[in-house]
Amino acid sequence: MTSNSLRQGIGMTSARTRDRLVQRLRDQGIRSRDVLEQIRNVPRHLFVDEALASRAYEDTALPIGHGQTISQPFVVARMTEALLARFEGETVLEIGTGCGYQTAVLAPLVKKIYSVERIPELLRKTRQRLRELDIYNVQFRPGDGWQGWPKYGPYDGIIVAAAAPEIPAKLLEQLAPAGRLVMPVGPPGRQELTFVTRRDDHFEQLSLGAVSFVPLVPGA
Ligand code: SAH
């Protein structure tokens, strides 16, 4: 199979299957055309094991090994939409690269992504996968997301794909003026997708509803 036919998808990964997923997300309230187009474009079947490829366009999280999951498309769409609403920035810090699905959805919509993942083995595969999809505006680093990535900060946006009891202070420090952060916050079973905007002298916080993520492992 050529990489081109892989990318276009065949059979269970056909345009119709993807359209159904997009329609479902629209029905659930995703409005951003850019985001919906990306959900249609990004070949999610290439981010999971071949054995799970037939389920890649279901709106569900799936295992990706190492006890981690690929995020549910609705949640990726919701987080991306929130992050980019009236966004005029350029740089985004992503914590929890995983298989890189969220990264691939976001990459064409921003200038540059800096992405941190604690499991080097996952990162190695993800780097290669995104290269094969011709995504080049992402810089990766193995490391502990609790620390952010000070070198390239502050960031106009920060997106975190793992849950913590509170927002890591280092991430708030690395948020640019008027920058926004979206992440799941709270204990297992009671996580809320939280949206933070940095104002002149305070952080404004908003809940976007209940979610369920793997934990942001402390001190990785
Ligand atoms: N963004 C992925 C979902 C990743 S799941 C997607 O699009 O599907 C969450 C990821 O966060 C896992 O890969 C996990 O290894 C990573 N993670 C957990 N704790 C971390 C930490 N402290 N620092 C960096 N990455 C972490």
Tab-separated table of C-alpha atoms and ligand atoms in Angstrom:
chain	number	residue	atom	x	y	z
A	1	MET	CA	0.000	0.000	0.000
A	2	THR	CA	1.393	3.434	-0.868
A	3	SER	CA	1.494	6.082	1.807
A	4	ASN	CA	-0.955	8.028	-0.308
A	5	SER	CA	-3.634	5.380	-0.210
A	6	LEU	CA	-2.940	4.951	3.500
A	7	ARG	CA	-3.521	8.626	4.020
A	8	GLN	CA	-6.730	8.726	2.038
A	9	GLY	CA	-8.021	5.718	3.884
A	10	ILE	CA	-9.770	2.670	2.496
A	11	GLY	CA	-12.797	0.628	3.475
A	12	MET	CA	-13.577	1.162	7.124
A	13	THR	CA	-11.498	4.336	7.092
A	14	SER	CA	-13.364	5.765	4.089
A	15	ALA	CA	-14.596	9.311	3.625
A	16	ARG	CA	-18.094	8.215	4.636
A	17	THR	CA	-16.887	6.812	7.957
A	18	ARG	CA	-15.066	10.047	8.705
A	19	ASP	CA	-18.056	12.152	7.672
A	20	ARG	CA	-20.161	10.276	10.178
A	21	LEU	CA	-17.720	11.142	12.957
A	22	VAL	CA	-17.684	14.807	11.915
A	23	GLN	CA	-21.494	14.896	11.873
A	24	ARG	CA	-21.586	13.387	15.357
A	25	LEU	CA	-19.225	16.036	16.705
A	26	ARG	CA	-21.298	18.743	15.040
A	27	ASP	CA	-24.426	17.313	16.690
A	28	GLN	CA	-22.606	17.470	20.016
A	29	GLY	CA	-21.928	21.165	19.597
A	30	ILE	CA	-18.532	21.504	17.892
A	31	ARG	CA	-18.867	24.599	15.717
A	32	SER	CA	-15.378	25.480	14.462
A	33	ARG	CA	-15.057	24.694	10.764
A	34	ASP	CA	-11.280	24.526	11.028
A	35	VAL	CA	-11.497	21.953	13.795
A	36	LEU	CA	-14.154	19.834	12.057
A	37	GLU	CA	-12.116	19.905	8.859
A	38	GLN	CA	-9.052	18.715	10.744
A	39	ILE	CA	-11.024	15.880	12.357
A	40	ARG	CA	-12.035	14.851	8.848
A	41	ASN	CA	-8.483	15.199	7.446
A	42	VAL	CA	-6.357	13.554	10.099
A	43	PRO	CA	-6.134	9.776	9.469
A	44	ARG	CA	-6.830	8.598	13.035
A	45	HIS	CA	-6.428	4.950	11.979
A	46	LEU	CA	-2.687	5.601	11.612
A	47	PHE	CA	-2.430	6.598	15.300
A	48	VAL	CA	-3.650	3.275	16.725
A	49	ASP	CA	-2.548	-0.343	16.380
A	50	GLU	CA	-3.656	-2.013	13.181
A	51	ALA	CA	-5.899	-4.336	15.204
A	52	LEU	CA	-7.907	-1.292	16.352
A	53	ALA	CA	-7.934	0.552	13.016
A	54	SER	CA	-11.545	-0.481	12.316
A	55	ARG	CA	-12.598	1.450	15.440
A	56	ALA	CA	-10.482	4.537	14.756
A	57	TYR	CA	-13.435	6.700	13.636
A	58	GLU	CA	-15.632	5.853	16.587
A	59	ASP	CA	-15.913	8.708	19.050
A	60	THR	CA	-14.044	6.876	21.760
A	61	ALA	CA	-10.642	6.739	23.469
A	62	LEU	CA	-8.546	3.683	22.517
A	63	PRO	CA	-5.415	2.107	24.035
A	64	ILE	CA	-2.046	3.049	22.498
A	65	GLY	CA	0.199	0.917	24.734
A	66	HIS	CA	2.214	1.860	27.846
A	67	GLY	CA	-1.103	2.141	29.723
A	68	GLN	CA	-1.990	5.291	27.742
A	69	THR	CA	-4.856	6.161	25.404
A	70	ILE	CA	-5.525	8.151	22.268
A	71	SER	CA	-8.009	10.850	23.275
A	72	GLN	CA	-11.652	10.713	22.230
A	73	PRO	CA	-12.198	12.810	19.049
A	74	PHE	CA	-14.931	14.892	20.724
A	75	VAL	CA	-12.558	15.870	23.523
A	76	VAL	CA	-9.746	16.719	21.087
A	77	ALA	CA	-12.200	18.819	19.075
A	78	ARG	CA	-13.546	20.569	22.176
A	79	MET	CA	-10.090	21.375	23.532
A	80	THR	CA	-8.791	22.576	20.168
A	81	GLU	CA	-11.871	24.725	19.596
A	82	ALA	CA	-11.536	26.297	23.049
A	83	LEU	CA	-7.806	26.884	22.663
A	84	LEU	CA	-8.204	28.580	19.280
A	85	ALA	CA	-11.335	30.701	19.816
A	86	ARG	CA	-10.326	34.256	18.796
A	87	PHE	CA	-6.714	33.110	19.049
A	88	GLU	CA	-4.197	35.588	17.691
A	89	GLY	CA	-1.066	33.951	19.029
A	90	GLU	CA	1.597	31.834	17.384
A	91	THR	CA	3.047	29.318	19.803
A	92	VAL	CA	1.413	26.468	21.685
A	93	LEU	CA	2.903	24.259	24.384
A	94	GLU	CA	1.398	20.759	24.441
A	95	ILE	CA	1.845	18.456	27.438
A	96	GLY	CA	1.223	14.725	26.901
A	97	THR	CA	2.028	14.135	23.219
A	98	GLY	CA	1.085	10.440	23.371
A	99	CYS	CA	0.511	9.105	19.858
A	100	GLY	CA	0.333	12.663	18.498
A	101	TYR	CA	-3.308	12.728	17.381
A	102	GLN	CA	-4.100	15.995	19.191
A	103	THR	CA	-0.806	17.386	17.846
A	104	ALA	CA	-1.744	16.484	14.269
A	105	VAL	CA	-5.215	18.054	14.579
A	106	LEU	CA	-3.744	21.283	15.944
A	107	ALA	CA	-0.552	21.607	13.873
A	108	PRO	CA	-1.970	23.160	10.662
A	109	LEU	CA	-3.993	25.666	12.712
A	110	VAL	CA	-1.064	27.305	14.551
A	111	LYS	CA	2.423	28.487	13.704
A	112	LYS	CA	4.445	26.327	16.077
A	113	ILE	CA	3.839	23.586	18.674
A	114	TYR	CA	6.275	22.585	21.411
A	115	SER	CA	5.270	19.169	22.733
A	116	VAL	CA	6.437	17.346	25.879
A	117	GLU	CA	5.928	13.616	26.595
A	118	ARG	CA	7.325	11.558	29.477
A	119	ILE	CA	7.494	8.176	27.664
A	120	PRO	CA	10.404	8.353	25.174
A	121	GLU	CA	9.300	5.212	23.337
A	122	LEU	CA	5.907	6.775	22.506
A	123	LEU	CA	7.615	9.951	21.410
A	124	ARG	CA	9.954	8.117	19.053
A	125	LYS	CA	7.037	6.587	17.136
A	126	THR	CA	5.067	9.819	17.191
A	127	ARG	CA	7.932	11.841	15.697
A	128	GLN	CA	8.124	9.417	12.795
A	129	ARG	CA	4.341	9.304	12.325
A	130	LEU	CA	4.024	13.078	12.099
A	131	ARG	CA	6.926	13.270	9.667
A	132	GLU	CA	5.156	10.737	7.455
A	133	LEU	CA	2.090	13.005	7.553
A	134	ASP	CA	4.243	15.981	6.449
A	135	ILE	CA	3.813	17.831	9.744
A	136	TYR	CA	6.975	19.813	10.436
A	137	ASN	CA	6.011	22.693	12.756
A	138	VAL	CA	6.290	20.632	15.941
A	139	GLN	CA	9.276	20.373	18.257
A	140	PHE	CA	9.253	17.450	20.704
A	141	ARG	CA	10.951	16.824	24.008
A	142	PRO	CA	10.917	13.853	26.349
A	143	GLY	CA	10.416	15.135	29.882
A	144	ASP	CA	8.158	16.071	32.749
A	145	GLY	CA	5.184	18.176	31.740
A	146	TRP	CA	4.817	19.568	35.277
A	147	GLN	CA	7.878	21.679	34.428
A	148	GLY	CA	6.520	22.911	31.092
A	149	TRP	CA	9.276	23.851	28.641
A	150	PRO	CA	10.702	27.198	29.815
A	151	LYS	CA	13.190	27.520	26.959
A	152	TYR	CA	10.664	28.596	24.304
A	153	GLY	CA	8.099	30.274	26.579
A	154	PRO	CA	6.037	32.180	27.291
A	155	TYR	CA	3.410	30.494	25.117
A	156	ASP	CA	0.259	31.983	23.633
A	157	GLY	CA	-1.561	28.723	24.324
A	158	ILE	CA	-1.002	25.658	26.509
A	159	ILE	CA	-2.911	22.392	26.056
A	160	VAL	CA	-2.561	19.513	28.504
A	161	ALA	CA	-3.791	15.967	27.701
A	162	ALA	CA	-3.508	14.474	31.197
A	163	ALA	CA	-5.291	15.374	34.429
A	164	ALA	CA	-3.808	16.914	37.574
A	165	PRO	CA	-5.383	17.801	40.946
A	166	GLU	CA	-4.429	21.414	40.265
A	167	ILE	CA	-2.940	23.416	37.398
A	168	PRO	CA	0.874	23.167	37.601
A	169	ALA	CA	2.286	26.548	38.681
A	170	LYS	CA	5.094	26.305	36.127
A	171	LEU	CA	2.550	26.128	33.316
A	172	LEU	CA	0.768	29.270	34.505
A	173	GLU	CA	4.168	31.014	34.685
A	174	GLN	CA	4.853	30.059	31.072
A	175	LEU	CA	1.584	31.519	29.782
A	176	ALA	CA	1.997	34.780	27.799
A	177	PRO	CA	-0.147	37.866	28.555
A	178	ALA	CA	-3.686	37.134	27.264
A	179	GLY	CA	-2.570	33.537	26.705
A	180	ARG	CA	-4.945	30.650	27.335
A	181	LEU	CA	-4.552	27.187	28.838
A	182	VAL	CA	-6.897	24.222	28.545
A	183	MET	CA	-6.516	21.110	30.706
A	184	PRO	CA	-8.448	18.529	32.738
A	185	VAL	CA	-8.283	19.349	36.465
A	186	GLY	CA	-9.461	17.323	39.452
A	187	PRO	CA	-9.272	13.864	41.054
A	188	PRO	CA	-10.171	10.686	39.090
A	189	GLY	CA	-13.915	10.558	38.517
A	190	ARG	CA	-14.344	14.299	39.116
A	191	GLN	CA	-12.197	15.922	36.453
A	192	GLU	CA	-13.336	19.088	34.747
A	193	LEU	CA	-12.018	20.464	31.516
A	194	THR	CA	-10.688	23.824	32.660
A	195	PHE	CA	-10.026	26.891	30.546
A	196	VAL	CA	-7.740	29.620	31.896
A	197	THR	CA	-7.011	33.047	30.437
A	198	ARG	CA	-4.101	35.138	31.674
A	199	ARG	CA	-5.263	38.686	32.437
A	200	ASP	CA	-3.088	41.650	33.527
A	201	ASP	CA	-3.096	40.788	37.208
A	202	HIS	CA	-4.996	37.517	37.549
A	203	PHE	CA	-6.002	34.252	35.881
A	204	GLU	CA	-9.599	33.890	34.756
A	205	GLN	CA	-10.947	30.344	35.055
A	206	LEU	CA	-13.882	28.646	33.365
A	207	SER	CA	-15.183	25.058	33.405
A	208	LEU	CA	-16.019	23.391	30.095
A	209	GLY	CA	-17.597	20.289	31.634
A	210	ALA	CA	-16.740	16.844	32.971
A	211	VAL	CA	-14.023	14.731	31.309
A	212	SER	CA	-11.973	11.614	31.994
A	213	PHE	CA	-8.216	11.616	31.308
A	214	VAL	CA	-5.199	9.573	32.372
A	215	PRO	CA	-3.234	11.285	35.181
A	216	LEU	CA	-0.412	13.750	34.627
A	217	VAL	CA	2.248	11.650	36.334
A	218	PRO	CA	4.109	13.629	38.989
A	219	GLY	CA	7.856	14.125	38.749
A	220	ALA	CA	8.375	12.117	35.569
B	1	SAH	N1	-2.513	13.767	23.216
B	1	SAH	C1	-2.808	12.351	23.069
B	1	SAH	C2	-3.338	11.741	24.350
B	1	SAH	C3	-2.246	11.410	25.246
B	1	SAH	S1	-2.719	10.563	26.724
B	1	SAH	C4	-3.793	12.151	21.935
B	1	SAH	O1	-3.939	13.002	21.104
B	1	SAH	O2	-4.404	11.099	21.848
B	1	SAH	C5	-1.746	11.467	27.875
B	1	SAH	C6	-0.251	11.433	27.664
B	1	SAH	O3	0.319	12.211	28.710
B	1	SAH	C7	0.375	10.046	27.753
B	1	SAH	O4	1.112	9.782	26.594
B	1	SAH	C8	1.280	10.140	28.988
B	1	SAH	O5	2.474	9.398	28.873
B	1	SAH	C9	1.559	11.626	29.050
B	1	SAH	N2	1.971	12.105	30.380
B	1	SAH	C10	1.505	11.736	31.602
B	1	SAH	N3	2.131	12.387	32.583
B	1	SAH	C11	3.046	13.215	31.980
B	1	SAH	C12	4.007	14.156	32.459
B	1	SAH	N4	4.172	14.386	33.753
B	1	SAH	N5	4.768	14.802	31.552
B	1	SAH	C13	4.612	14.588	30.222
B	1	SAH	N6	3.714	13.718	29.703
B	1	SAH	C14	2.932	13.027	30.570
